mmCIF file of C-alpha atoms in Angstrom:
data_model
loop_
_atom_site.group_PDB
_atom_site.id
_atom_site.type_symbol
_atom_site.label_atom_id
_atom_site.label_comp_id
_atom_site.label_asym_id
_atom_site.label_seq_id
_atom_site.Cartn_x
_atom_site.Cartn_y
_atom_site.Cartn_z
ATOM 1 C CA UNK A 909 72.806 28.497 79.179
ATOM 2 C CA UNK A 910 71.412 25.854 76.852
ATOM 3 C CA UNK A 911 69.791 25.805 73.418
ATOM 4 C CA UNK A 912 65.981 25.514 73.529
ATOM 5 C CA UNK A 913 64.910 22.065 74.692
ATOM 6 C CA UNK A 914 68.403 21.131 75.865
ATOM 7 C CA UNK A 915 68.242 22.333 79.475
ATOM 8 C CA UNK A 916 66.819 20.418 82.398
ATOM 9 C CA UNK A 917 63.873 21.742 84.414
ATOM 10 C CA UNK A 918 64.823 25.091 85.925
ATOM 11 C CA UNK A 919 67.975 25.596 83.817
ATOM 12 C CA UNK A 920 68.332 28.624 81.583
ATOM 13 C CA UNK A 921 67.792 28.300 77.830
ATOM 14 C CA UNK A 922 68.425 30.863 75.116
ATOM 15 C CA UNK A 923 67.270 31.434 71.555
ATOM 16 C CA UNK A 924 68.158 34.368 69.360
ATOM 17 C CA UNK A 925 65.536 36.842 68.190
ATOM 18 C CA UNK A 926 66.703 39.073 65.327
ATOM 19 C CA UNK A 927 65.346 42.603 65.613
ATOM 20 C CA UNK A 928 64.830 44.284 62.247
ATOM 21 C CA UNK A 929 64.786 48.091 62.365
ATOM 22 C CA UNK A 930 65.056 50.990 59.948
ATOM 23 C CA UNK A 931 68.471 52.590 59.841
ATOM 24 C CA UNK A 932 68.840 55.843 61.755
ATOM 25 C CA UNK A 933 65.255 55.738 63.031
ATOM 26 C CA UNK A 934 64.194 55.491 66.650
ATOM 27 C CA UNK A 935 60.888 55.621 68.451
ATOM 28 C CA UNK A 936 57.609 53.817 68.379
ATOM 29 C CA UNK A 937 55.362 52.953 65.466
ATOM 30 C CA UNK A 938 52.406 55.324 64.945
ATOM 31 C CA UNK A 939 49.986 52.589 66.072
ATOM 32 C CA UNK A 940 50.339 49.256 67.856
ATOM 33 C CA UNK A 941 48.156 47.573 65.226
ATOM 34 C CA UNK A 942 49.900 46.184 62.154
ATOM 35 C CA UNK A 943 47.976 45.397 58.987
ATOM 36 C CA UNK A 944 49.911 44.113 55.984
ATOM 37 C CA UNK A 945 48.429 44.982 52.598
ATOM 38 C CA UNK A 946 48.699 42.657 49.572
ATOM 39 C CA UNK A 947 51.517 43.819 47.306
ATOM 40 C CA UNK A 948 53.488 45.472 50.120
ATOM 41 C CA UNK A 949 56.940 44.331 51.224
ATOM 42 C CA UNK A 950 57.321 43.637 54.952
ATOM 43 C CA UNK A 951 60.675 43.784 56.762
ATOM 44 C CA UNK A 952 62.366 44.338 53.396
ATOM 45 C CA UNK A 953 62.081 40.593 52.737
ATOM 46 C CA UNK A 954 58.489 39.359 52.387
ATOM 47 C CA UNK A 955 56.096 40.230 49.555
ATOM 48 C CA UNK A 956 52.604 40.047 51.032
ATOM 49 C CA UNK A 957 50.162 38.022 48.929
ATOM 50 C CA UNK A 958 47.096 37.830 51.179
ATOM 51 C CA UNK A 959 45.819 37.523 54.710
ATOM 52 C CA UNK A 960 45.216 33.888 55.630
ATOM 53 C CA UNK A 961 43.251 34.596 58.779
ATOM 54 C CA UNK A 962 43.170 36.210 62.165
ATOM 55 C CA UNK A 963 42.860 34.778 65.656
ATOM 56 C CA UNK A 964 42.804 36.128 69.187
ATOM 57 C CA UNK A 965 46.508 36.918 69.353
ATOM 58 C CA UNK A 966 47.820 36.905 65.777
ATOM 59 C CA UNK A 967 47.186 37.387 62.080
ATOM 60 C CA UNK A 968 48.670 35.074 59.436
ATOM 61 C CA UNK A 969 49.768 36.248 55.989
ATOM 62 C CA UNK A 970 50.757 34.323 52.860
ATOM 63 C CA UNK A 971 53.993 35.843 51.522
ATOM 64 C CA UNK A 972 56.827 35.319 49.073
ATOM 65 C CA UNK A 973 60.302 35.107 50.604
ATOM 66 C CA UNK A 974 62.192 37.574 48.424
ATOM 67 C CA UNK A 975 65.566 36.234 49.638
ATOM 68 C CA UNK A 976 64.829 32.682 48.486
ATOM 69 C CA UNK A 977 66.405 31.338 45.316
ATOM 70 C CA UNK A 978 64.284 31.221 42.182
ATOM 71 C CA UNK A 979 63.697 27.747 40.823
ATOM 72 C CA UNK A 980 64.025 26.854 37.108
ATOM 73 C CA UNK A 981 60.557 28.270 36.442
ATOM 74 C CA UNK A 982 61.213 31.577 38.214
ATOM 75 C CA UNK A 983 59.312 30.776 41.406
ATOM 76 C CA UNK A 984 60.436 31.763 44.889
ATOM 77 C CA UNK A 985 59.502 30.163 48.208
ATOM 78 C CA UNK A 986 56.118 30.887 49.687
ATOM 79 C CA UNK A 987 55.951 31.287 53.468
ATOM 80 C CA UNK A 988 53.452 32.160 56.154
ATOM 81 C CA UNK A 989 54.093 35.090 58.484
ATOM 82 C CA UNK A 990 52.322 34.779 61.808
ATOM 83 C CA UNK A 991 52.314 38.347 63.137
ATOM 84 C CA UNK A 992 51.695 38.426 66.886
ATOM 85 C CA UNK A 993 49.555 41.256 68.231
ATOM 86 C CA UNK A 994 51.455 43.824 70.263
ATOM 87 C CA UNK A 995 50.773 42.932 73.903
ATOM 88 C CA UNK A 996 53.047 41.438 76.548
ATOM 89 C CA UNK A 997 50.770 38.441 77.191
ATOM 90 C CA UNK A 998 50.602 37.520 73.484
ATOM 91 C CA UNK A 999 54.352 38.020 73.118
ATOM 92 C CA UNK A 1000 55.039 35.739 76.099
ATOM 93 C CA UNK A 1001 52.621 33.079 74.828
ATOM 94 C CA UNK A 1002 54.305 33.178 71.428
ATOM 95 C CA UNK A 1003 57.725 32.631 72.991
ATOM 96 C CA UNK A 1004 56.391 29.318 74.317
ATOM 97 C CA UNK A 1005 55.099 28.484 70.837
ATOM 98 C CA UNK A 1006 58.546 29.227 69.395
ATOM 99 C CA UNK A 1007 60.168 26.921 71.965
ATOM 100 C CA UNK A 1008 57.791 24.122 71.012
ATOM 101 C CA UNK A 1009 58.223 24.595 67.263
ATOM 102 C CA UNK A 1010 62.020 24.683 67.638
ATOM 103 C CA UNK A 1011 62.007 21.544 69.796
ATOM 104 C CA UNK A 1012 59.837 19.715 67.255
ATOM 105 C CA UNK A 1013 62.182 20.777 64.465
ATOM 106 C CA UNK A 1014 65.331 19.812 66.401
ATOM 107 C CA UNK A 1015 63.976 16.370 67.312
ATOM 108 C CA UNK A 1016 62.772 15.481 63.802
ATOM 109 C CA UNK A 1017 59.127 15.404 64.825
ATOM 110 C CA UNK A 1018 58.198 18.023 62.217
ATOM 111 C CA UNK A 1019 58.837 15.708 59.268
ATOM 112 C CA UNK A 1020 57.676 12.563 61.048
ATOM 113 C CA UNK A 1021 54.307 14.038 62.053
ATOM 114 C CA UNK A 1022 53.500 16.436 59.179
ATOM 115 C CA UNK A 1023 53.807 19.455 61.460
ATOM 116 C CA UNK A 1024 54.300 22.837 59.869
ATOM 117 C CA UNK A 1025 57.983 23.792 60.162
ATOM 118 C CA UNK A 1026 59.169 27.050 61.643
ATOM 119 C CA UNK A 1027 61.671 28.645 59.269
ATOM 120 C CA UNK A 1028 62.677 31.684 61.334
ATOM 121 C CA UNK A 1029 61.558 34.308 63.823
ATOM 122 C CA UNK A 1030 62.140 38.041 64.074
ATOM 123 C CA UNK A 1031 60.875 41.223 65.709
ATOM 124 C CA UNK A 1032 59.874 44.162 63.476
ATOM 125 C CA UNK A 1033 57.574 47.177 63.805
ATOM 126 C CA UNK A 1034 56.902 46.295 67.452
ATOM 127 C CA UNK A 1035 55.665 42.798 66.548
ATOM 128 C CA UNK A 1036 57.031 39.310 67.013
ATOM 129 C CA UNK A 1037 56.814 37.356 63.735
ATOM 130 C CA UNK A 1038 57.001 33.578 63.292
ATOM 131 C CA UNK A 1039 57.870 32.479 59.740
ATOM 132 C CA UNK A 1040 56.618 29.012 58.825
ATOM 133 C CA UNK A 1041 55.973 26.867 55.829
ATOM 134 C CA UNK A 1042 52.657 27.712 54.176
ATOM 135 C CA UNK A 1043 49.867 27.475 55.049
ATOM 136 C CA UNK A 1044 49.361 27.691 58.787
ATOM 137 C CA UNK A 1045 46.181 25.745 59.500
ATOM 138 C CA UNK A 1046 45.010 25.569 63.079
ATOM 139 C CA UNK A 1047 48.413 26.342 64.549
ATOM 140 C CA UNK A 1048 47.496 26.304 68.214
ATOM 141 C CA UNK A 1049 50.086 25.046 70.635
ATOM 142 C CA UNK A 1050 48.533 25.098 74.071
ATOM 143 C CA UNK A 1051 50.549 22.530 75.981
ATOM 144 C CA UNK A 1052 54.234 22.057 76.656
ATOM 145 C CA UNK A 1053 55.919 19.678 75.810
ATOM 146 C CA UNK A 1054 53.060 17.306 74.892
ATOM 147 C CA UNK A 1055 51.623 17.748 71.414
ATOM 148 C CA UNK A 1056 48.192 16.181 71.058
ATOM 149 C CA UNK A 1057 47.561 16.372 67.319
ATOM 150 C CA UNK A 1058 49.640 16.836 64.177
ATOM 151 C CA UNK A 1059 49.397 20.001 62.143
ATOM 152 C CA UNK A 1060 49.416 20.084 58.367
ATOM 153 C CA UNK A 1061 51.797 21.778 56.010
ATOM 154 C CA UNK A 1062 52.380 22.078 52.328
ATOM 155 C CA UNK A 1063 56.000 22.460 51.308
ATOM 156 C CA UNK A 1064 55.304 22.341 47.581
ATOM 157 C CA UNK A 1065 53.439 25.651 47.370
ATOM 158 C CA UNK A 1066 55.454 28.257 45.502
ATOM 159 C CA UNK A 1067 54.684 31.523 43.749
ATOM 160 C CA UNK A 1068 56.206 33.287 40.777
ATOM 161 C CA UNK A 1069 57.176 36.907 41.451
#
């Protein structure tokens, strides 16, 4: 089993998906829809600032990474959470997006082409979440492995908590 992008056609690849759950709680969420409200803390790590936008299979939120170090001015890192809607097809499509983003990061094409960098991924409240640099603008990855156009990112955006 190989790391993403390392296997040849038909070989097995593996990436790790952390699953964040509440201690001593089992069962399903009350609804399959997930709406994050400004001011709430998601997955015990992200302070929601605002919704950036919604598309067919996801909603993007601007958040503060509460585990990031404060800079000299008291600011913490700002990130974008791309919350995938809770269906098998959207989940599967997002796994391909994760493979592409990881491959771009591993090959240095993120920096070279001004592509928004994936910081992490996790599963929480029955939703796959892709954490990227802010903001996510037009993050549509429809082909594998060819990338037709660069995406934009801003790594200097930070917020004071």
